Coordinates of N, CA, C and O in Angstrom, one line a residue:
X19 N 44.5 201.4 -58.4 CA 45.6 201.8 -59.3 C 46.3 203.0 -58.8 O 47.5 203.1 -58.9
X20 N 45.5 204.0 -58.1 CA 46.2 205.2 -57.6 C 47.1 204.8 -56.5 O 48.2 205.4 -56.4
X21 N 46.8 203.8 -55.6 CA 47.6 203.4 -54.5 C 48.9 202.8 -55.1 O 50.0 203.1 -54.6
X22 N 48.8 202.0 -56.1 CA 50.0 201.4 -56.7 C 50.9 202.5 -57.3 O 52.1 202.5 -57.2
X23 N 50.2 203.4 -58.0 CA 51.0 204.5 -58.6 C 51.7 205.3 -57.6 O 52.9 205.6 -57.7
X24 N 51.1 205.6 -56.4 CA 51.7 206.3 -55.3 C 52.9 205.5 -54.8 O 53.9 206.1 -54.5
X25 N 52.7 204.2 -54.6 CA 53.8 203.4 -54.1 C 55.0 203.3 -55.1 O 56.2 203.3 -54.6
X26 N 54.7 203.4 -56.4 CA 55.8 203.4 -57.4 C 56.5 204.8 -57.3 O 57.7 204.8 -57.2
X27 N 55.7 205.9 -57.1 CA 56.3 207.2 -57.0 C 57.2 207.3 -55.8 O 58.2 208.0 -55.8
X28 N 56.8 206.7 -54.7 CA 57.5 206.7 -53.4 C 58.7 205.8 -53.4 O 59.6 205.8 -52.6
X29 N 58.8 204.9 -54.5 CA 59.9 204.0 -54.6 C 59.8 202.6 -53.9 O 60.7 201.9 -53.9
X30 N 58.6 202.3 -53.4 CA 58.3 201.0 -52.8 C 58.1 199.9 -53.8 O 58.4 198.8 -53.5
X31 N 57.6 200.3 -54.9 CA 57.3 199.3 -56.0 C 58.1 199.8 -57.2 O 58.3 201.0 -57.4
X32 N 58.4 198.8 -58.1 CA 59.0 199.2 -59.4 C 58.2 198.4 -60.5 O 57.7 197.3 -60.3
X33 N 58.0 199.1 -61.6 CA 57.3 198.6 -62.7 C 58.2 198.4 -63.8 O 59.0 199.2 -64.2
X34 N 58.1 197.2 -64.4 CA 58.9 196.8 -65.6 C 58.0 196.4 -66.7 O 57.1 195.6 -66.5
X35 N 58.2 197.0 -67.9 CA 57.4 196.6 -69.1 C 57.3 195.1 -69.3 O 58.4 194.4 -69.2
X36 N 56.2 194.6 -69.5 CA 55.9 193.2 -69.8 C 56.2 192.2 -68.6 O 56.0 191.0 -68.7
X37 N 56.6 192.8 -67.5 CA 56.8 192.0 -66.3 C 55.9 192.3 -65.1 O 55.7 191.5 -64.3
X38 N 55.4 193.5 -65.1 CA 54.5 194.0 -64.1 C 55.2 194.8 -63.0 O 56.3 195.3 -63.1
X39 N 54.5 194.8 -61.9 CA 54.9 195.6 -60.7 C 55.4 194.7 -59.6 O 54.7 193.7 -59.3
X40 N 56.5 195.0 -59.0 CA 57.0 194.2 -57.9 C 57.5 195.1 -56.8 O 57.8 196.3 -57.0
X41 N 57.6 194.5 -55.6 CA 58.2 195.2 -54.4 C 59.7 195.3 -54.6 O 60.3 194.3 -55.0
X42 N 60.3 196.5 -54.4 CA 61.7 196.6 -54.6 C 62.4 196.5 -53.2 O 61.8 196.8 -52.2
X43 N 63.6 196.1 -53.2 CA 64.4 196.1 -52.0 C 65.2 197.4 -51.9 O 65.4 198.1 -52.9
X44 N 65.6 197.7 -50.7 CA 66.3 199.0 -50.4 C 67.6 198.7 -49.9 O 67.8 197.8 -49.1
X45 N 68.6 199.5 -50.3 CA 69.9 199.5 -49.8 C 69.9 200.2 -48.5 O 69.1 201.1 -48.3
X46 N 70.9 200.0 -47.6 CA 71.0 200.8 -46.4 C 71.2 202.2 -46.7 O 70.7 203.1 -46.0
X47 N 71.9 202.5 -47.8 CA 72.1 203.9 -48.2 C 70.8 204.6 -48.5 O 70.6 205.8 -48.2
X48 N 69.9 203.9 -49.2 CA 68.6 204.5 -49.6 C 67.8 204.8 -48.3 O 67.1 205.8 -48.2
X49 N 67.8 203.8 -47.4 CA 67.1 204.1 -46.2 C 67.7 205.3 -45.4 O 66.9 206.1 -44.9
X50 N 69.0 205.4 -45.4 CA 69.6 206.5 -44.7 C 69.2 207.8 -45.3 O 68.9 208.8 -44.6
X51 N 69.2 207.9 -46.7 CA 68.7 209.1 -47.3 C 67.3 209.5 -46.9 O 67.0 210.7 -46.6
X52 N 66.4 208.5 -46.9 CA 65.1 208.8 -46.5 C 65.0 209.3 -45.1 O 64.2 210.2 -44.7
X53 N 65.7 208.6 -44.2 CA 65.7 209.0 -42.8 C 66.3 210.4 -42.5 O 65.9 211.0 -41.6
X54 N 67.2 210.8 -43.3 CA 67.8 212.2 -43.1 C 66.7 213.2 -43.4 O 66.6 214.2 -42.8
X55 N 65.9 213.0 -44.5 CA 64.8 213.9 -44.8 C 63.8 213.8 -43.7 O 63.3 214.9 -43.3
X56 N 63.4 212.6 -43.3 CA 62.4 212.5 -42.2 C 62.9 213.2 -41.0 O 62.1 213.9 -40.3
X57 N 64.2 213.1 -40.6 CA 64.7 213.7 -39.4 C 64.6 215.2 -39.5 O 64.3 215.9 -38.5
X58 N 64.9 215.8 -40.7 CA 64.8 217.2 -40.9 C 63.3 217.7 -40.6 O 63.1 218.7 -39.9
X59 N 62.4 217.0 -41.2 CA 61.0 217.4 -41.1 C 60.5 217.2 -39.7 O 59.9 218.1 -39.1
X60 N 60.8 216.1 -39.1 CA 60.3 215.8 -37.7 C 61.0 216.6 -36.7 O 60.5 216.9 -35.6
X61 N 62.3 217.0 -36.9 CA 63.0 217.8 -36.0 C 62.3 219.2 -35.9 O 62.2 219.8 -34.9
X62 N 61.9 219.7 -37.1 CA 61.2 221.0 -37.1 C 59.9 220.8 -36.4 O 59.5 221.7 -35.6
X63 N 59.2 219.7 -36.6 CA 57.9 219.5 -35.9 C 58.2 219.4 -34.3 O 57.4 220.0 -33.6
X64 N 59.2 218.8 -33.9 CA 59.5 218.7 -32.5 C 59.8 220.1 -31.9 O 59.4 220.4 -30.8
X65 N 60.6 220.8 -32.6 CA 60.9 222.2 -32.2 C 59.6 223.0 -32.0 O 59.5 223.7 -31.0
X66 N 58.7 222.9 -33.0 CA 57.5 223.7 -32.9 C 56.6 223.1 -31.8 O 55.9 223.9 -31.1
X67 N 56.5 221.8 -31.7 CA 55.7 221.1 -30.7 C 56.1 221.5 -29.3 O 55.2 221.7 -28.4
X68 N 57.4 221.7 -29.0 CA 57.9 222.1 -27.7 C 57.3 223.4 -27.3 O 57.0 223.6 -26.1
X69 N 57.0 224.3 -28.2 CA 56.5 225.6 -27.9 C 55.0 225.5 -27.7 O 54.4 226.4 -27.0
X70 N 54.3 224.5 -28.3 CA 52.8 224.4 -28.2 C 52.4 223.4 -27.2 O 51.2 223.3 -27.0
X71 N 53.3 222.6 -26.7 CA 52.9 221.4 -25.9 C 52.1 221.8 -24.6 O 52.5 222.7 -23.9
X72 N 51.0 221.1 -24.4 CA 50.2 221.3 -23.2 C 50.3 220.1 -22.3 O 50.8 219.1 -22.7
X73 N 49.8 220.2 -21.1 CA 49.9 219.1 -20.2 C 49.0 217.9 -20.7 O 49.4 216.8 -20.6
X74 N 48.0 218.2 -21.4 CA 47.1 217.2 -22.0 C 47.9 216.5 -23.1 O 47.7 215.2 -23.3
X75 N 48.7 217.2 -23.9 CA 49.5 216.6 -24.9 C 50.5 215.6 -24.3 O 50.7 214.5 -24.8
X76 N 51.1 216.0 -23.2 CA 52.1 215.1 -22.5 C 51.4 213.8 -22.0 O 51.9 212.7 -22.2
X77 N 50.2 214.0 -21.5 CA 49.4 212.8 -21.0 C 49.1 211.9 -22.2 O 49.3 210.7 -22.2
X78 N 48.7 212.5 -23.4 CA 48.4 211.7 -24.6 C 49.7 211.0 -25.1 O 49.6 209.8 -25.4
X79 N 50.8 211.7 -25.2 CA 52.0 211.0 -25.6 C 52.5 209.9 -24.7 O 52.9 208.9 -25.1
X80 N 52.4 210.2 -23.4 CA 52.7 209.2 -22.4 C 51.8 207.9 -22.5 O 52.3 206.8 -22.4
X81 N 50.6 208.2 -22.8 CA 49.7 207.0 -23.0 C 50.0 206.2 -24.2 O 50.0 204.9 -24.1
X82 N 50.4 206.8 -25.2 CA 50.9 206.1 -26.4 C 52.2 205.3 -26.1 O 52.3 204.2 -26.5
X83 N 53.1 206.0 -25.4 CA 54.3 205.4 -25.0 C 54.1 204.1 -24.1 O 54.7 203.1 -24.3
X84 N 53.2 204.3 -23.2 CA 52.8 203.1 -22.3 C 52.3 202.0 -23.1 O 52.7 200.8 -22.9
X85 N 51.5 202.3 -24.1 CA 50.9 201.2 -25.0 C 52.1 200.6 -25.8 O 52.1 199.4 -26.1
X86 N 53.0 201.4 -26.2 CA 54.2 200.9 -27.0 C 55.0 199.9 -26.1 O 55.4 198.8 -26.6
X87 N 55.2 200.2 -24.8 CA 55.9 199.4 -24.0 C 55.2 198.0 -23.8 O 55.8 197.0 -23.7
X88 N 53.9 198.1 -23.7 CA 53.1 196.9 -23.5 C 53.2 196.0 -24.8 O 53.4 194.8 -24.7
X89 N 53.1 196.7 -26.0 CA 53.2 195.9 -27.2 C 54.6 195.3 -27.3 O 54.7 194.1 -27.8
X90 N 55.6 196.0 -26.9 CA 57.0 195.4 -26.9 C 57.1 194.2 -26.0 O 57.7 193.2 -26.3
X91 N 56.5 194.3 -24.8 CA 56.5 193.2 -23.8 C 55.8 192.0 -24.5 O 56.3 190.8 -24.3
X92 N 54.8 192.2 -25.2 CA 54.0 191.1 -25.9 C 54.7 190.7 -27.2 O 54.1 189.8 -27.9
X93 N 55.8 191.3 -27.6 CA 56.5 191.1 -28.8 C 55.5 191.3 -30.0 O 55.7 190.6 -31.1
X94 N 54.6 192.2 -29.9 CA 53.7 192.5 -31.0 C 54.3 193.7 -31.8 O 53.9 194.8 -31.6
X95 N 55.1 193.3 -32.8 CA 55.8 194.3 -33.6 C 54.8 195.1 -34.5 O 55.0 196.3 -34.7
X96 N 53.7 194.5 -35.0 CA 52.8 195.2 -35.8 C 52.1 196.3 -35.0 O 52.0 197.4 -35.4
X97 N 51.7 196.0 -33.8 CA 51.1 197.0 -32.9 C 52.1 198.1 -32.5 O 51.8 199.3 -32.5
X98 N 53.3 197.7 -32.3 CA 54.4 198.6 -31.9 C 54.6 199.6 -33.1 O 54.8 200.8 -32.8
X99 N 54.7 199.1 -34.3 CA 54.8 200.0 -35.4 C 53.7 201.0 -35.5 O 53.8 202.2 -35.7
X100 N 52.5 200.5 -35.3 CA 51.3 201.3 -35.4 C 51.3 202.4 -34.3 O 51.1 203.6 -34.6
X101 N 51.7 202.1 -33.1 CA 51.8 203.1 -32.0 C 53.0 204.0 -32.2 O 52.9 205.2 -31.9
X102 N 54.1 203.5 -32.8 CA 55.2 204.4 -33.1 C 54.8 205.5 -34.1 O 55.1 206.7 -33.9
X103 N 54.1 205.1 -35.1 CA 53.6 206.0 -36.1 C 52.6 207.0 -35.4 O 52.7 208.2 -35.7
X104 N 51.8 206.5 -34.6 CA 50.8 207.4 -33.9 C 51.5 208.4 -33.0 O 51.2 209.6 -33.0
X105 N 52.6 208.0 -32.3 CA 53.4 208.9 -31.5 C 54.0 210.0 -32.3 O 53.8 211.2 -31.9
X106 N 54.6 209.7 -33.4 CA 55.2 210.7 -34.3 C 54.1 211.6 -34.9 O 54.3 212.8 -35.0
X107 N 53.0 211.0 -35.3 CA 52.0 211.8 -35.9 C 51.4 212.8 -34.9 O 51.1 213.9 -35.2
X108 N 51.3 212.4 -33.6 CA 50.8 213.2 -32.6 C 51.7 214.4 -32.4 O 51.3 215.6 -32.2
X109 N 53.0 214.2 -32.5 CA 54.0 215.3 -32.4 C 53.8 216.3 -33.6 O 53.8 217.5 -33.4
X110 N 53.6 215.7 -34.8 CA 53.3 216.6 -35.9 C 52.1 217.4 -35.7 O 52.0 218.6 -36.0
X111 N 51.0 216.8 -35.1 CA 49.8 217.6 -34.9 C 50.0 218.6 -33.8 O 49.5 219.7 -33.9
X112 N 50.8 218.3 -32.8 CA 51.0 219.3 -31.7 C 51.8 220.5 -32.3 O 51.7 221.6 -31.8
X113 N 52.6 220.3 -33.3 CA 53.5 221.3 -33.9 C 52.6 222.5 -34.4 O 53.1 223.6 -34.5
X114 N 51.4 222.2 -34.7 CA 50.4 223.2 -35.1 C 50.8 223.8 -36.5 O 50.5 225.0 -36.7
X115 N 51.5 223.0 -37.3 CA 51.9 223.5 -38.6 C 51.2 222.6 -39.6 O 51.7 221.5 -39.9
X116 N 50.2 223.1 -40.2 CA 49.4 222.2 -41.1 C 50.1 221.8 -42.4 O 50.0 220.7 -42.9
X117 N 50.9 222.7 -42.9 CA 51.7 222.4 -44.1 C 52.7 221.3 -43.8 O 52.9 220.4 -44.6
X118 N 53.4 221.5 -42.7 CA 54.4 220.4 -42.3 C 53.7 219.1 -42.1 O 54.2 218.0 -42.6
X119 N 52.6 219.1 -41.4 CA 51.9 217.8 -41.2 C 51.4 217.2 -42.5 O 51.6 216.0 -42.7
X120 N 50.9 218.0 -43.4 CA 50.4 217.5 -44.7 C 51.6 216.9 -45.5 O 51.5 215.9 -46.1
X121 N 52.7 217.6 -45.5 CA 53.9 217.2 -46.2 C 54.4 215.8 -45.7 O 54.7 214.9 -46.4
X122 N 54.4 215.7 -44.3 CA 54.8 214.4 -43.7 C 53.8 213.3 -44.1 O 54.3 212.2 -44.4
X123 N 52.6 213.6 -44.1 CA 51.6 212.5 -44.5 C 51.8 212.2 -45.9 O 51.7 211.0 -46.3
X124 N 52.0 213.1 -46.8 CA 52.2 212.9 -48.2 C 53.4 211.9 -48.5 O 53.4 211.1 -49.3
X125 N 54.5 212.1 -47.7 CA 55.7 211.3 -47.9 C 55.5 209.9 -47.2 O 56.4 209.1 -47.4
X126 N 54.5 209.7 -46.5 CA 54.1 208.4 -46.0 C 55.3 207.8 -45.2 O 55.7 206.7 -45.4
X127 N 55.8 208.6 -44.3 CA 56.9 208.1 -43.4 C 56.5 206.9 -42.6 O 57.4 206.1 -42.2
X128 N 55.2 206.8 -42.3 CA 54.8 205.6 -41.5 C 55.1 204.3 -42.3 O 55.5 203.3 -41.6
X129 N 55.1 204.3 -43.6 CA 55.5 203.2 -44.3 C 56.9 202.9 -44.2 O 57.4 201.7 -44.1
X130 N 57.8 203.9 -44.1 CA 59.2 203.7 -44.0 C 59.5 203.1 -42.6 O 60.4 202.4 -42.4
X131 N 58.7 203.5 -41.6 CA 58.9 202.9 -40.3 C 58.6 201.4 -40.3 O 59.4 200.7 -39.7
X132 N 57.7 201.0 -41.1 CA 57.4 199.6 -41.2 C 58.6 198.9 -41.8 O 59.1 197.8 -41.4
X133 N 59.2 199.5 -42.9 CA 60.3 198.9 -43.6 C 61.5 198.8 -42.6 O 62.1 197.7 -42.5
X134 N 61.7 199.8 -41.8 CA 62.8 199.8 -40.9 C 62.6 198.7 -39.8 O 63.6 198.0 -39.5
X135 N 61.4 198.7 -39.2 CA 61.2 197.7 -38.2 C 61.3 196.2 -38.7 O 61.8 195.4 -38.1
X136 N 60.9 196.0 -40.0 CA 61.0 194.7 -40.5 C 62.5 194.3 -40.8 O 62.8 193.2 -40.7
X137 N 63.3 195.3 -41.2 CA 64.7 195.0 -41.4 C 65.5 195.0 -40.1 O 66.7 194.5 -40.1
X138 N 64.9 195.4 -39.1 CA 65.6 195.6 -37.8 C 65.7 194.3 -37.0 O 64.8 193.5 -37.0
X139 N 66.9 194.1 -36.4 CA 67.0 193.0 -35.5 C 67.0 193.5 -34.0 O 67.3 192.7 -33.1
X140 N 66.6 194.7 -33.8 CA 66.5 195.3 -32.5 C 65.4 194.7 -31.6 O 64.3 194.4 -32.1
X141 N 65.6 194.6 -30.4 CA 64.6 194.2 -29.4 C 63.5 195.2 -29.4 O 63.7 196.4 -29.3
X142 N 62.2 194.7 -29.4 CA 61.1 195.6 -29.4 C 61.0 196.5 -28.2 O 60.7 197.7 -28.3
X143 N 61.5 196.0 -27.0 CA 61.5 196.9 -25.8 C 62.5 198.0 -26.0 O 62.2 199.2 -25.6
X144 N 63.6 197.8 -26.7 CA 64.6 198.9 -26.9 C 63.9 199.9 -27.9 O 64.0 201.1 -27.7
X145 N 63.3 199.4 -28.9 CA 62.6 200.3 -29.9 C 61.6 201.2 -29.2 O 61.5 202.4 -29.5
X146 N 60.8 200.6 -28.3 CA 59.8 201.4 -27.6 C 60.4 202.4 -26.6 O 60.0 203.6 -26.6
X147 N 61.4 201.9 -25.9 CA 62.0 202.8 -24.8 C 62.7 204.0 -25.4 O 62.9 205.0 -24.7
X148 N 63.2 203.9 -26.7 CA 63.8 205.0 -27.3 C 63.0 206.3 -27.3 O 63.5 207.4 -27.4
X149 N 61.7 206.1 -27.2 CA 60.7 207.2 -27.2 C 60.7 208.0 -25.9 O 60.2 209.1 -25.9
X150 N 61.1 207.4 -24.8 CA 61.1 208.0 -23.5 C 62.0 209.3 -23.5 O 61.6 210.3 -23.0
X151 N 63.2 209.2 -24.1 CA 64.1 210.4 -24.2 C 63.5 211.5 -25.0 O 63.6 212.7 -24.7
X152 N 62.8 211.1 -26.1 CA 62.1 212.1 -26.9 C 61.0 212.8 -26.2 O 60.9 214.0 -26.2
X153 N 60.2 212.0 -25.4 CA 59.1 212.6 -24.6 C 59.7 213.6 -23.6 O 59.2 214.7 -23.4
X154 N 60.8 213.2 -22.9 CA 61.4 214.0 -21.9 C 61.9 215.3 -22.5 O 61.8 216.4 -21.9
X155 N 62.5 215.3 -23.7 CA 62.9 216.5 -24.4 C 61.8 217.4 -24.7 O 61.9 218.6 -24.6
X156 N 60.7 216.8 -25.2 CA 59.5 217.6 -25.5 C 58.9 218.3 -24.2 O 58.6 219.4 -24.2
X157 N 58.9 217.5 -23.1 CA 58.4 218.0 -21.8 C 59.2 219.1 -21.3 O 58.7 220.0 -20.6
X158 N 60.5 219.2 -21.7 CA 61.3 220.3 -21.2 C 60.8 221.6 -21.8 O 61.1 222.7 -21.3
X159 N 60.0 221.5 -22.9 CA 59.5 222.7 -23.6 C 60.6 223.6 -24.1 O 60.4 224.7 -24.4
X160 N 61.8 222.9 -24.3 CA 62.9 223.6 -24.9 C 63.0 223.2 -26.4 O 63.3 222.1 -26.7
X161 N 62.7 224.2 -27.3 CA 62.6 223.8 -28.7 C 63.9 223.2 -29.3 O 63.8 222.3 -30.0
X162 N 65.0 223.7 -28.9 CA 66.3 223.2 -29.4 C 66.6 221.8 -28.9 O 67.0 220.9 -29.7
X163 N 66.3 221.6 -27.6 CA 66.5 220.2 -27.1 C 65.6 219.2 -27.7 O 66.0 218.1 -28.1
X164 N 64.3 219.6 -27.9 CA 63.4 218.7 -28.6 C 63.8 218.4 -30.0 O 63.7 217.3 -30.5
X165 N 64.2 219.5 -30.7 CA 64.7 219.3 -32.1 C 65.8 218.3 -32.2 O 65.8 217.4 -33.1
X166 N 66.9 218.5 -31.4 CA 68.0 217.6 -31.4 C 67.7 216.2 -31.0 O 68.2 215.3 -31.6
X167 N 66.8 216.1 -30.0 CA 66.4 214.7 -29.6 C 65.7 214.0 -30.8 O 65.9 212.8 -31.0
X168 N 64.8 214.7 -31.5 CA 64.1 214.1 -32.6 C 65.1 213.7 -33.7 O 65.0 212.6 -34.3
X169 N 66.0 214.6 -34.0 CA 67.0 214.3 -35.1 C 67.8 213.0 -34.7 O 67.9 212.1 -35.6
X170 N 68.3 213.0 -33.5 CA 69.0 211.8 -33.1 C 68.2 210.6 -33.1 O 68.6 209.5 -33.6
X171 N 66.9 210.7 -32.6 CA 66.0 209.6 -32.6 C 65.8 208.9 -33.9 O 65.8 207.7 -34.1
X172 N 65.6 209.8 -34.9 CA 65.3 209.3 -36.3 C 66.5 208.8 -37.0 O 66.5 207.8 -37.6
X173 N 67.5 209.6 -37.0 CA 68.7 209.3 -37.8 C 69.4 208.0 -37.3 O 69.9 207.2 -38.1
X174 N 69.3 207.7 -36.0 CA 69.9 206.5 -35.5 C 69.2 205.3 -36.0 O 69.8 204.3 -36.3
X175 N 67.9 205.3 -36.3 CA 67.2 204.2 -36.8 C 67.4 204.1 -38.3 O 67.2 203.0 -38.8
X176 N 67.8 205.1 -39.0 CA 68.0 205.0 -40.4 C 69.3 204.5 -40.8 O 69.6 204.2 -41.9
X177 N 70.3 204.5 -39.8 CA 71.6 204.1 -40.1 C 71.6 202.6 -40.4 O 70.9 201.8 -39.8
X178 N 72.5 202.1 -41.2 CA 72.7 200.7 -41.4 C 73.0 200.0 -40.1 O 73.7 200.6 -39.2
X179 N 72.4 198.8 -39.8 CA 72.6 198.2 -38.5 C 74.1 198.1 -38.0 O 74.3 198.2 -36.8
X180 N 75.0 197.9 -38.9 CA 76.4 197.7 -38.5 C 77.0 199.0 -37.9 O 77.9 199.0 -37.1
X181 N 76.4 200.2 -38.2 CA 76.9 201.4 -37.7 C 76.3 201.8 -36.4 O 76.6 202.9 -35.9
X182 N 75.3 201.1 -35.9 CA 74.6 201.4 -34.7 C 75.4 201.0 -33.5 O 76.1 200.0 -33.5
X183 N 75.3 201.8 -32.5 CA 76.1 201.5 -31.2 C 75.4 200.5 -30.4 O 76.0 199.7 -29.8
X184 N 74.0 200.6 -30.4 CA 73.3 199.7 -29.5 C 72.6 198.6 -30.4 O 71.9 198.9 -31.3
X185 N 72.9 197.4 -30.0 CA 72.4 196.2 -30.8 C 71.2 195.6 -30.1 O 70.9 196.0 -28.9
X186 N 70.6 194.6 -30.7 CA 69.4 193.9 -30.1 C 69.8 193.4 -28.7 O 71.0 193.0 -28.5
X187 N 68.8 193.4 -27.9 CA 69.0 192.8 -26.5 C 70.0 193.6 -25.7 O 70.5 193.1 -24.7
X188 N 70.3 194.8 -26.1 CA 71.2 195.6 -25.2 C 70.4 196.1 -24.0 O 69.2 196.3 -24.1
X189 N 71.1 196.4 -23.0 CA 70.4 196.9 -21.8 C 70.7 198.3 -21.5 O 70.7 198.8 -20.4
X190 N 70.9 199.1 -22.6 CA 71.1 200.5 -22.4 C 69.9 201.3 -22.1 O 68.8 200.9 -22.5

């Protein structure tokens, strides 16, 4: 019951008297609003992570990215979503800000990633490769560069598909 209540509070489910609880659909605008909030939080995390990033952290993030590329090659979207969430969560952990990390977990952005991937017509290889630029920005250890890379990374995925520059099967 608590899980259902949480999903209702987050807007994933809606309850109607005498009809029960059902999964609700999202408009592109609603997804965009959620992703702008996520971009703000994760941009802060990337900025902080760039200051705390160790060589071991880079190796760990690269390992996750390599697994993402493999999942993309195998067209395993479920595994790709899991690894995508792990990649972002790792950055939150590297940021070394417990309040920010807890807030991110409370908002369950990993669930929003699932929604976006399911609505997406983008090629899994493209979705995985997008994280390479993010990792490079973090590796620069330049907080502003990492922050802007994360903001761009997240906001691009939250935009309605018609407004995206790169479509499925693009070779960018």
